[in-house]
mmCIF file of C-alpha atoms in Angstrom:
data_model
loop_
_atom_site.group_PDB
_atom_site.id
_atom_site.type_symbol
_atom_site.label_atom_id
_atom_site.label_comp_id
_atom_site.label_asym_id
_atom_site.label_seq_id
_atom_site.Cartn_x
_atom_site.Cartn_y
_atom_site.Cartn_z
ATOM 1 C CA GLY A 194 121.989 39.694 92.976
ATOM 2 C CA SER A 195 119.123 39.866 90.552
ATOM 3 C CA ILE A 196 119.544 40.766 86.906
ATOM 4 C CA ASP A 197 118.479 44.315 86.009
ATOM 5 C CA GLU A 198 117.555 45.332 89.548
ATOM 6 C CA ASP A 199 115.471 48.504 89.704
ATOM 7 C CA GLU A 200 117.416 50.198 92.481
ATOM 8 C CA ASP A 201 117.152 53.434 94.432
ATOM 9 C CA ARG A 202 120.574 53.529 96.084
ATOM 10 C CA ASP A 203 120.529 57.271 96.803
ATOM 11 C CA GLY A 204 117.123 57.158 98.514
ATOM 12 C CA ASP A 205 115.641 59.988 96.475
ATOM 13 C CA GLY A 206 112.452 58.049 95.769
ATOM 14 C CA ILE A 207 113.185 57.592 92.058
ATOM 15 C CA THR A 208 114.705 54.370 90.763
ATOM 16 C CA THR A 209 117.083 53.840 87.878
ATOM 17 C CA CYS A 210 114.254 52.464 85.757
ATOM 18 C CA GLY A 211 112.069 55.341 86.910
ATOM 19 C CA GLY A 212 114.388 57.937 85.402
ATOM 20 C CA ASP A 213 117.286 58.361 87.850
ATOM 21 C CA CYS A 214 120.456 58.762 85.779
ATOM 22 C CA CYS A 215 122.674 59.199 88.855
ATOM 23 C CA ASP A 216 121.754 56.714 91.559
ATOM 24 C CA SER A 217 125.159 56.086 93.089
ATOM 25 C CA THR A 218 128.657 57.332 92.250
ATOM 26 C CA GLU A 219 127.964 58.819 88.824
ATOM 27 C CA CYS A 220 127.806 62.306 90.407
ATOM 28 C CA ASN A 221 128.753 63.889 93.730
ATOM 29 C CA LYS A 222 125.188 64.447 95.005
ATOM 30 C CA PRO A 223 123.112 61.604 93.552
ATOM 31 C CA GLU A 224 120.126 62.313 95.816
ATOM 32 C CA LEU A 225 119.635 65.651 93.995
ATOM 33 C CA VAL A 226 119.804 64.239 90.469
ATOM 34 C CA ASN A 227 116.751 62.449 89.065
ATOM 35 C CA ALA A 228 113.745 62.870 86.812
ATOM 36 C CA GLY A 229 111.990 64.855 89.550
ATOM 37 C CA ALA A 230 114.652 67.582 89.667
ATOM 38 C CA PHE A 231 114.849 70.880 87.815
ATOM 39 C CA ASP A 232 117.929 71.651 85.742
ATOM 40 C CA ALA A 233 119.894 74.187 87.803
ATOM 41 C CA ALA A 234 121.578 76.699 85.522
ATOM 42 C CA GLY A 235 125.352 76.814 85.304
ATOM 43 C CA ASN A 236 126.310 73.644 87.168
ATOM 44 C CA ASN A 237 127.237 71.794 83.964
ATOM 45 C CA PHE A 238 125.184 68.736 84.902
ATOM 46 C CA ASP A 239 122.018 67.048 83.690
ATOM 47 C CA ASP A 240 120.088 67.440 86.972
ATOM 48 C CA ASP A 241 116.740 66.294 85.573
ATOM 49 C CA CYS A 242 118.097 63.311 83.622
ATOM 50 C CA ASN A 243 116.562 64.389 80.320
ATOM 51 C CA GLY A 244 119.806 63.961 78.397
ATOM 52 C CA LEU A 245 120.561 67.691 78.214
ATOM 53 C CA VAL A 246 123.046 69.655 80.317
ATOM 54 C CA ASP A 247 121.868 73.063 81.603
ATOM 55 C CA ASP A 248 118.583 73.188 79.693
ATOM 56 C CA ALA A 249 117.596 76.454 78.056
ATOM 57 C CA GLU A 250 114.713 78.189 79.843
ATOM 58 C CA LEU A 251 111.394 77.057 78.416
ATOM 59 C CA LEU A 252 109.226 79.620 76.650
ATOM 60 C CA CYS A 253 105.553 78.830 77.164
ATOM 61 C CA ASP A 254 103.852 82.233 77.434
ATOM 62 C CA THR A 255 103.436 83.110 73.763
ATOM 63 C CA GLY A 256 99.993 83.306 72.177
ATOM 64 C CA LEU A 257 98.128 83.526 75.483
ATOM 65 C CA THR A 258 94.785 85.337 75.302
ATOM 66 C CA SER A 259 94.722 88.508 77.404
ATOM 67 C CA ASN A 260 91.238 87.916 78.833
ATOM 68 C CA THR A 261 91.572 84.172 79.380
ATOM 69 C CA ASN A 262 89.770 82.552 82.293
ATOM 70 C CA ALA A 263 92.075 79.527 82.114
ATOM 71 C CA ALA A 264 94.072 79.758 85.336
ATOM 72 C CA MET A 265 96.795 77.458 83.990
ATOM 73 C CA ASP A 266 97.578 80.162 81.410
ATOM 74 C CA PHE A 267 98.536 82.447 84.302
ATOM 75 C CA ALA A 268 101.029 79.817 85.482
ATOM 76 C CA ARG A 269 102.533 79.823 81.993
ATOM 77 C CA ALA A 270 102.613 83.634 81.975
ATOM 78 C CA ILE A 271 104.975 83.599 84.975
ATOM 79 C CA GLU A 272 107.222 80.873 83.480
ATOM 80 C CA LEU A 273 105.764 77.879 85.299
ATOM 81 C CA CYS A 274 105.738 75.831 82.124
ATOM 82 C CA GLN A 275 105.868 72.242 83.330
ATOM 83 C CA THR A 276 102.755 70.414 84.491
ATOM 84 C CA THR A 277 102.413 67.160 86.371
ATOM 85 C CA THR A 278 99.873 65.046 88.242
ATOM 86 C CA LEU A 279 99.544 63.841 91.812
ATOM 87 C CA ALA A 280 100.621 60.383 90.688
ATOM 88 C CA GLU A 281 103.760 61.498 88.848
ATOM 89 C CA LYS A 282 107.034 62.257 90.628
ATOM 90 C CA LYS A 283 108.257 64.904 88.208
ATOM 91 C CA TRP A 284 107.881 68.516 89.328
ATOM 92 C CA GLY A 285 105.330 70.893 87.858
ATOM 93 C CA VAL A 286 101.985 72.625 88.271
ATOM 94 C CA ILE A 287 99.277 70.183 89.314
ATOM 95 C CA SER A 288 96.328 72.579 89.317
ATOM 96 C CA ALA A 289 95.497 76.267 88.989
ATOM 97 C CA THR A 290 92.383 78.271 89.868
ATOM 98 C CA LEU A 291 91.141 81.867 89.724
ATOM 99 C CA THR A 292 88.823 82.708 92.628
ATOM 100 C CA LEU A 293 87.903 85.358 95.158
ATOM 101 C CA ALA A 294 90.184 85.976 98.165
ATOM 102 C CA ASN A 295 88.749 83.129 100.255
ATOM 103 C CA GLY A 296 89.287 80.551 97.520
ATOM 104 C CA SER A 297 85.655 80.359 96.400
ATOM 105 C CA GLY A 298 83.550 81.933 93.672
ATOM 106 C CA SER A 299 84.618 83.637 90.461
ATOM 107 C CA PRO A 300 86.439 86.975 90.217
ATOM 108 C CA ALA A 301 85.316 89.783 87.927
ATOM 109 C CA ALA A 302 86.385 89.120 84.341
ATOM 110 C CA LYS A 303 88.230 92.442 84.126
ATOM 111 C CA SER A 304 90.225 91.835 87.329
ATOM 112 C CA HIS A 305 92.827 89.588 85.682
ATOM 113 C CA ALA A 306 94.731 89.574 82.410
ATOM 114 C CA ILE A 307 97.865 88.386 80.642
ATOM 115 C CA ARG A 308 99.771 91.121 78.798
ATOM 116 C CA PRO A 309 103.041 91.586 76.882
ATOM 117 C CA LYS A 310 103.627 94.588 79.178
ATOM 118 C CA PHE A 311 101.897 96.952 81.585
ATOM 119 C CA GLY A 312 101.898 100.519 80.349
ATOM 120 C CA THR A 313 104.945 101.439 78.293
ATOM 121 C CA ASN A 314 107.902 100.382 80.402
ATOM 122 C CA VAL A 315 106.858 97.520 82.694
ATOM 123 C CA LEU A 316 108.171 94.688 80.550
ATOM 124 C CA PRO A 317 108.437 90.942 81.258
ATOM 125 C CA LYS A 318 111.325 89.822 83.461
ATOM 126 C CA GLY A 319 111.136 86.381 81.902
ATOM 127 C CA GLY A 320 109.454 85.126 78.752
ATOM 128 C CA LEU A 321 107.162 87.370 76.737
ATOM 129 C CA SER A 322 104.184 87.953 79.056
ATOM 130 C CA VAL A 323 103.260 89.125 82.549
ATOM 131 C CA ALA A 324 100.258 88.299 84.733
ATOM 132 C CA LEU A 325 98.110 91.165 86.050
ATOM 133 C CA LEU A 326 95.723 91.063 89.023
ATOM 134 C CA SER A 327 93.695 94.179 89.856
ATOM 135 C CA THR A 328 90.989 95.539 92.149
ATOM 136 C CA GLY A 329 89.771 97.396 89.049
ATOM 137 C CA ALA A 330 90.646 96.586 85.449
ATOM 138 C CA ALA A 331 93.826 94.631 84.706
ATOM 139 C CA ALA A 332 94.862 97.010 81.963
ATOM 140 C CA GLY A 333 96.966 100.011 81.052
ATOM 141 C CA LYS A 334 95.902 102.846 78.772
ATOM 142 C CA GLY A 335 94.987 101.583 75.319
ATOM 143 C CA ASP A 336 94.620 97.959 76.393
ATOM 144 C CA THR A 337 91.571 95.895 75.468
ATOM 145 C CA ASN A 338 90.099 92.602 76.659
ATOM 146 C CA PRO A 339 89.690 93.823 79.355
ATOM 147 C CA ALA A 340 89.676 97.526 78.568
ATOM 148 C CA TRP A 341 91.477 100.144 80.624
ATOM 149 C CA GLN A 342 89.439 102.141 83.124
ATOM 150 C CA ASP A 343 90.579 105.127 85.151
ATOM 151 C CA PHE A 344 92.072 103.902 88.432
ATOM 152 C CA GLN A 345 90.448 106.731 90.403
ATOM 153 C CA ASP A 346 87.238 107.248 88.451
ATOM 154 C CA THR A 347 85.688 103.879 89.280
ATOM 155 C CA PRO A 348 82.461 103.635 87.218
ATOM 156 C CA GLU A 349 80.365 102.365 90.114
ATOM 157 C CA PHE A 350 80.778 102.704 93.852
ATOM 158 C CA ASP A 351 80.402 98.921 94.047
ATOM 159 C CA GLY A 352 83.605 98.552 92.011
ATOM 160 C CA ASN A 353 83.890 95.165 90.331
ATOM 161 C CA GLY A 354 80.810 93.972 92.179
ATOM 162 C CA THR A 355 82.592 91.151 93.995
ATOM 163 C CA GLU A 356 83.185 90.506 97.695
ATOM 164 C CA SER A 357 84.412 87.629 99.833
ATOM 165 C CA ALA A 358 85.877 86.802 103.200
ATOM 166 C CA PHE A 359 89.602 87.338 103.683
ATOM 167 C CA PRO A 360 91.864 84.253 103.499
ATOM 168 C CA ALA A 361 90.923 82.669 106.838
ATOM 169 C CA ASP A 362 94.342 81.240 107.736
ATOM 170 C CA PHE A 363 96.096 84.534 106.968
ATOM 171 C CA VAL A 364 93.744 86.522 109.203
ATOM 172 C CA ALA A 365 93.829 83.932 112.006
ATOM 173 C CA ALA A 366 97.628 84.012 112.066
ATOM 174 C CA ASN A 367 97.457 87.778 112.569
ATOM 175 C CA GLY A 368 95.201 87.629 115.613
ATOM 176 C CA GLY A 369 91.917 87.873 113.720
ATOM 177 C CA SER A 370 92.669 91.070 111.801
ATOM 178 C CA LEU A 371 94.685 92.212 108.811
ATOM 179 C CA PRO A 372 98.306 93.210 109.443
ATOM 180 C CA ASN A 373 99.403 96.720 108.620
ATOM 181 C CA ALA A 374 102.500 98.866 108.367
ATOM 182 C CA PRO A 375 103.795 100.192 111.705
ATOM 183 C CA GLY A 376 102.015 103.379 112.736
ATOM 184 C CA CYS A 377 99.268 103.186 110.107
ATOM 185 C CA ALA A 378 95.523 103.029 110.769
ATOM 186 C CA GLU A 379 93.890 99.611 110.942
ATOM 187 C CA PRO A 380 91.861 98.654 107.848
ATOM 188 C CA ASP A 381 88.085 99.067 108.180
ATOM 189 C CA GLY A 382 85.651 96.223 107.644
ATOM 190 C CA SER A 383 85.916 92.465 107.529
ATOM 191 C CA THR A 384 85.322 91.838 103.835
ATOM 192 C CA ALA A 385 87.667 91.621 100.858
ATOM 193 C CA LEU A 386 86.277 93.940 98.178
ATOM 194 C CA ASP A 387 86.938 93.465 94.441
ATOM 195 C CA PRO A 388 89.187 90.464 95.202
ATOM 196 C CA VAL A 389 90.985 88.136 92.814
ATOM 197 C CA MET A 390 93.237 85.214 93.747
ATOM 198 C CA LEU A 391 95.417 82.930 91.634
ATOM 199 C CA THR A 392 96.046 79.608 93.402
ATOM 200 C CA LEU A 393 98.733 77.239 92.131
ATOM 201 C CA GLU A 394 99.276 73.697 93.417
ATOM 202 C CA ILE A 395 102.844 72.724 92.550
ATOM 203 C CA ARG A 396 105.067 69.715 93.090
ATOM 204 C CA VAL A 397 108.484 71.085 94.041
ATOM 205 C CA PRO A 398 111.545 69.777 92.172
ATOM 206 C CA SER A 399 113.445 67.219 94.246
ATOM 207 C CA ASN A 400 116.571 69.421 94.289
ATOM 208 C CA ALA A 401 114.864 72.770 95.007
ATOM 209 C CA LYS A 402 115.160 74.514 98.369
ATOM 210 C CA SER A 403 113.501 77.828 97.523
ATOM 211 C CA PHE A 404 111.822 79.863 94.808
ATOM 212 C CA LYS A 405 111.486 83.499 93.837
ATOM 213 C CA LEU A 406 109.182 85.512 91.614
ATOM 214 C CA ASP A 407 109.138 89.130 90.498
ATOM 215 C CA THR A 408 106.304 91.406 91.605
ATOM 216 C CA ASN A 409 105.393 95.040 90.992
ATOM 217 C CA PHE A 410 102.574 96.822 92.868
ATOM 218 C CA PHE A 411 100.828 100.017 91.711
ATOM 219 C CA SER A 412 98.060 101.977 93.442
ATOM 220 C CA SER A 413 95.968 105.086 92.891
ATOM 221 C CA GLU A 414 95.736 105.400 96.687
ATOM 222 C CA PHE A 415 99.186 106.992 96.585
ATOM 223 C CA PRO A 416 99.854 109.633 97.746
ATOM 224 C CA GLU A 417 96.687 110.946 99.386
ATOM 225 C CA TYR A 418 95.452 107.767 101.121
ATOM 226 C CA THR A 419 98.838 106.415 102.192
ATOM 227 C CA CYS A 420 98.645 104.987 105.724
ATOM 228 C CA SER A 421 94.832 105.141 105.732
ATOM 229 C CA PRO A 422 92.172 102.501 106.578
ATOM 230 C CA TYR A 423 91.370 102.150 102.848
ATOM 231 C CA ASN A 424 94.479 100.421 101.566
ATOM 232 C CA ASP A 425 94.431 97.620 99.020
ATOM 233 C CA PHE A 426 96.122 94.363 100.035
ATOM 234 C CA PHE A 427 98.502 92.245 97.970
ATOM 235 C CA VAL A 428 99.583 88.862 99.352
ATOM 236 C CA VAL A 429 101.694 85.897 98.261
ATOM 237 C CA LEU A 430 100.669 83.078 100.619
ATOM 238 C CA LEU A 431 102.812 79.932 100.720
ATOM 239 C CA ASP A 432 101.669 76.598 102.176
ATOM 240 C CA SER A 433 104.780 74.440 102.629
ATOM 241 C CA THR A 434 106.058 71.793 105.029
ATOM 242 C CA TYR A 435 109.390 73.631 105.306
ATOM 243 C CA ALA A 436 110.347 73.996 108.978
ATOM 244 C CA GLY A 437 113.983 75.048 108.781
ATOM 245 C CA MET A 438 115.851 78.322 108.968
ATOM 246 C CA PRO A 439 115.527 80.971 107.691
ATOM 247 C CA ALA A 440 111.871 80.397 108.552
ATOM 248 C CA ASN A 441 108.963 81.165 106.281
ATOM 249 C CA PRO A 442 106.561 83.705 107.857
ATOM 250 C CA SER A 443 104.078 82.252 110.330
ATOM 251 C CA ASP A 444 101.149 83.913 108.529
ATOM 252 C CA LYS A 445 102.359 82.416 105.196
ATOM 253 C CA ASN A 446 102.571 85.828 103.471
ATOM 254 C CA LEU A 447 105.841 86.326 101.599
ATOM 255 C CA ALA A 448 104.804 89.788 100.367
ATOM 256 C CA PHE A 449 106.362 91.702 103.244
ATOM 257 C CA TYR A 450 109.496 93.743 103.877
ATOM 258 C CA THR A 451 111.564 93.977 107.043
ATOM 259 C CA PRO A 452 114.114 96.830 107.096
ATOM 260 C CA ALA A 453 117.694 95.847 107.920
ATOM 261 C CA GLY A 454 118.294 95.707 111.657
ATOM 262 C CA SER A 455 114.565 95.879 112.424
ATOM 263 C CA THR A 456 111.831 93.463 113.441
ATOM 264 C CA MET A 457 109.054 95.606 111.942
ATOM 265 C CA LYS A 458 107.152 94.128 108.998
ATOM 266 C CA TYR A 459 105.693 96.185 106.165
ATOM 267 C CA PRO A 460 103.153 94.345 103.984
ATOM 268 C CA VAL A 461 103.718 95.031 100.289
ATOM 269 C CA GLY A 462 101.385 97.845 99.279
ATOM 270 C CA VAL A 463 101.018 101.594 99.302
ATOM 271 C CA ASN A 464 102.060 101.779 102.960
ATOM 272 C CA LEU A 465 105.614 100.940 101.960
ATOM 273 C CA ALA A 466 105.609 104.658 101.129
ATOM 274 C CA ALA A 467 104.572 105.570 104.678
ATOM 275 C CA GLY A 468 107.697 104.142 106.236
ATOM 276 C CA ASP A 469 110.046 105.640 103.630
ATOM 277 C CA THR A 470 111.283 102.071 103.266
ATOM 278 C CA GLY A 471 112.895 102.595 99.885
ATOM 279 C CA LEU A 472 110.677 99.922 98.314
ATOM 280 C CA PHE A 473 108.121 102.404 96.938
ATOM 281 C CA THR A 474 110.147 104.062 94.191
ATOM 282 C CA GLN A 475 107.897 104.860 91.214
ATOM 283 C CA CYS A 476 106.415 108.117 92.442
ATOM 284 C CA ILE A 477 106.883 111.836 93.119
ATOM 285 C CA ASN A 478 108.580 112.789 96.385
ATOM 286 C CA GLY A 479 106.519 114.963 98.698
ATOM 287 C CA GLU A 480 103.521 114.883 101.008
ATOM 288 C CA THR A 481 101.558 111.683 101.664
ATOM 289 C CA GLY A 482 98.342 110.828 103.507
ATOM 290 C CA CYS A 483 96.784 114.245 102.975
ATOM 291 C CA ALA A 484 93.218 112.979 102.385
ATOM 292 C CA GLY A 485 92.628 110.511 105.159
ATOM 293 C CA GLY A 486 95.858 108.795 105.967
ATOM 294 C CA GLY A 487 98.590 109.441 108.448
ATOM 295 C CA GLY A 488 100.178 112.650 107.236
ATOM 296 C CA GLY A 489 103.795 112.296 106.223
ATOM 297 C CA THR A 490 106.329 112.674 103.449
ATOM 298 C CA ILE A 491 108.237 110.375 101.137
ATOM 299 C CA GLY A 492 111.767 110.997 99.925
ATOM 300 C CA THR A 493 112.683 107.670 98.324
ATOM 301 C CA CYS A 494 110.934 108.034 94.939
ATOM 302 C CA THR A 495 113.453 107.566 92.131
ATOM 303 C CA GLY A 496 111.328 108.302 89.062
ATOM 304 C CA THR A 497 108.074 107.629 87.246
ATOM 305 C CA ASP A 498 109.265 105.697 84.183
ATOM 306 C CA GLN A 499 107.239 102.622 85.149
ATOM 307 C CA LEU A 500 104.049 104.703 85.451
ATOM 308 C CA VAL A 501 104.192 105.819 81.803
ATOM 309 C CA GLY A 502 101.249 104.540 79.791
ATOM 310 C CA THR A 503 99.498 102.973 82.766
ATOM 311 C CA GLY A 504 97.132 105.882 83.448
ATOM 312 C CA LEU A 505 98.716 106.420 86.853
ATOM 313 C CA ASP A 506 101.130 108.880 85.228
ATOM 314 C CA SER A 507 98.358 111.439 84.670
ATOM 315 C CA ALA A 508 98.878 114.742 86.467
ATOM 316 C CA ASP A 509 96.668 115.233 89.527
ATOM 317 C CA ALA A 510 97.359 118.546 91.226
ATOM 318 C CA ASN A 511 94.691 117.813 93.855
ATOM 319 C CA ASN A 512 96.700 114.897 95.277
ATOM 320 C CA CYS A 513 98.715 116.411 98.137
ATOM 321 C CA ASP A 514 101.199 118.385 95.972
ATOM 322 C CA THR A 515 100.695 120.370 92.776
ATOM 323 C CA ASN A 516 103.088 118.058 90.903
ATOM 324 C CA SER A 517 101.407 114.838 92.075
ATOM 325 C CA LYS A 518 100.537 111.982 89.735
ATOM 326 C CA GLN A 519 97.359 109.907 89.885
ATOM 327 C CA GLY A 520 99.232 107.125 91.653
ATOM 328 C CA GLY A 521 102.536 105.420 92.315
ATOM 329 C CA GLY A 522 104.214 102.045 92.489
ATOM 330 C CA THR A 523 106.903 99.973 94.105
ATOM 331 C CA GLY A 524 108.907 99.218 90.997
ATOM 332 C CA TRP A 525 110.084 95.653 90.492
ATOM 333 C CA LEU A 526 110.435 93.633 93.696
ATOM 334 C CA GLN A 527 111.565 90.061 94.283
ATOM 335 C CA THR A 528 109.510 87.787 96.538
ATOM 336 C CA SER A 529 111.055 84.556 97.881
ATOM 337 C CA GLY A 530 110.145 81.559 100.027
ATOM 338 C CA ASN A 531 111.656 78.259 101.203
ATOM 339 C CA VAL A 532 110.355 74.814 100.236
ATOM 340 C CA VAL A 533 111.095 71.102 100.634
ATOM 341 C CA GLY A 534 112.180 69.136 97.587
ATOM 342 C CA GLY A 535 109.455 66.819 96.289
ATOM 343 C CA GLU A 536 106.646 68.263 98.423
ATOM 344 C CA ILE A 537 103.403 69.707 97.045
ATOM 345 C CA ILE A 538 103.043 73.394 97.848
ATOM 346 C CA LYS A 539 100.113 75.749 97.461
ATOM 347 C CA LEU A 540 100.860 79.294 96.326
ATOM 348 C CA ARG A 541 98.078 81.875 96.588
ATOM 349 C CA ILE A 542 98.637 85.256 94.946
ATOM 350 C CA ALA A 543 95.836 87.737 95.633
ATOM 351 C CA ILE A 544 94.843 91.389 95.660
ATOM 352 C CA TRP A 545 91.790 93.040 97.216
ATOM 353 C CA ASP A 546 90.493 96.371 98.483
ATOM 354 C CA THR A 547 89.556 97.098 102.083
ATOM 355 C CA SER A 548 86.970 99.536 103.427
ATOM 356 C CA ASP A 549 85.621 100.617 100.011
ATOM 357 C CA HIS A 550 85.523 99.641 96.334
ATOM 358 C CA ILE A 551 87.107 102.785 94.899
ATOM 359 C CA LEU A 552 90.688 103.841 94.053
ATOM 360 C CA ASP A 553 92.113 100.783 92.355
ATOM 361 C CA SER A 554 95.428 98.952 92.548
ATOM 362 C CA ILE A 555 97.154 96.448 90.285
ATOM 363 C CA ALA A 556 99.882 93.835 90.767
ATOM 364 C CA VAL A 557 102.218 92.602 88.034
ATOM 365 C CA ILE A 558 103.660 89.100 88.542
ATOM 366 C CA ASP A 559 106.353 87.370 86.475
ATOM 367 C CA HIS A 560 109.428 85.125 86.240
ATOM 368 C CA PHE A 561 108.980 82.317 88.757
ATOM 369 C CA GLN A 562 112.342 80.593 89.393
ATOM 370 C CA TRP A 563 113.540 77.657 91.524
ATOM 371 C CA SER A 564 116.821 77.638 93.459
ATOM 372 C CA VAL A 565 118.991 74.898 94.961
ATOM 373 C CA ASP A 566 119.766 77.188 97.915
ATOM 374 C CA ALA A 567 117.615 78.305 100.846
ATOM 375 C CA THR A 568 116.655 81.986 100.965
ATOM 376 C CA ASP A 569 115.640 84.734 103.372
ATOM 377 C CA PRO A 570 111.848 84.684 102.889
ATOM 378 C CA GLY A 571 110.121 87.952 102.092
ATOM 379 C CA THR A 572 110.295 90.754 99.557
ATOM 380 C CA VAL A 573 113.185 93.004 98.583
ATOM 381 C CA LEU A 574 113.932 95.626 95.946
ATOM 382 C CA PHE A 575 114.918 93.946 92.692
#
């Protein structure tokens, strides 16, 4: 043999000289241990070959400007701290952009923000910041840069003044139209109104099989426009080469819920309230859809703590019931998808209004995490 051979005995694509500290019998799964891996918590091993066992979670979301237009800051806000390049084999964020829903143009400046919290009680699930995307202003009461605006009293009927096509692949996979909750009216129009999309291009760690992130959706369309043609859309679209089971959704959207024992799919949004799914919990129980939606009731609200300080906690006796609030929310949800180790994925997180520019919604996103296990793709109550 040759002296100092640069070998790749485990076939993981990374050689001993390239940073593979376990290329043969040094560990029980050498193909999962290399400089391209993430350090899986609790396994008492140096998965990423950086000389440390079970690394502490990186903190990279301090000191971020609330009204930044730097899309990479939004990756940091959700705990995607590591960056990389196309040429490197280590995992990390390769690129990040803020656009309209079709991936082009620039969103309204007030439609996105990084905050230490939303309102009073929606606090980070990881790190010290959360990312906000909104069809109005990405702000709670008292916030600045951008400033809070009333979710229902939109200053202009043209909203944020932005429009785009829907994500073409998402619509095509749903037969040329937007999907909706079972039994609810189809959305009007063919244009995404007041849209904003965060797109992240990420090299997956070599030992990762899935990821999850925490999401929280709030809307002033609840309760009166529940199950109406006017509902705002929130999507988490994953482009991955994963072809195993459990399968990722064919339309790429991970922001959906399927009740146990059912094949029905509910997109994450205000219409989770229409099906009494149990995933729309920050609200007042009572009548829904009284102003243009499918009339119904909700009985799964558990409280309004997460509405406090957002502006959606304001009393609005004209909204279906005399004890109604100005809006409601899902509470914290967990959205998951499957991936292939070492591949480059594209993750598109977006929100937009359909049919009109008024009655705004906001999504809170935080705490992206990798896993060494496959998952059931979709969204569940956290």
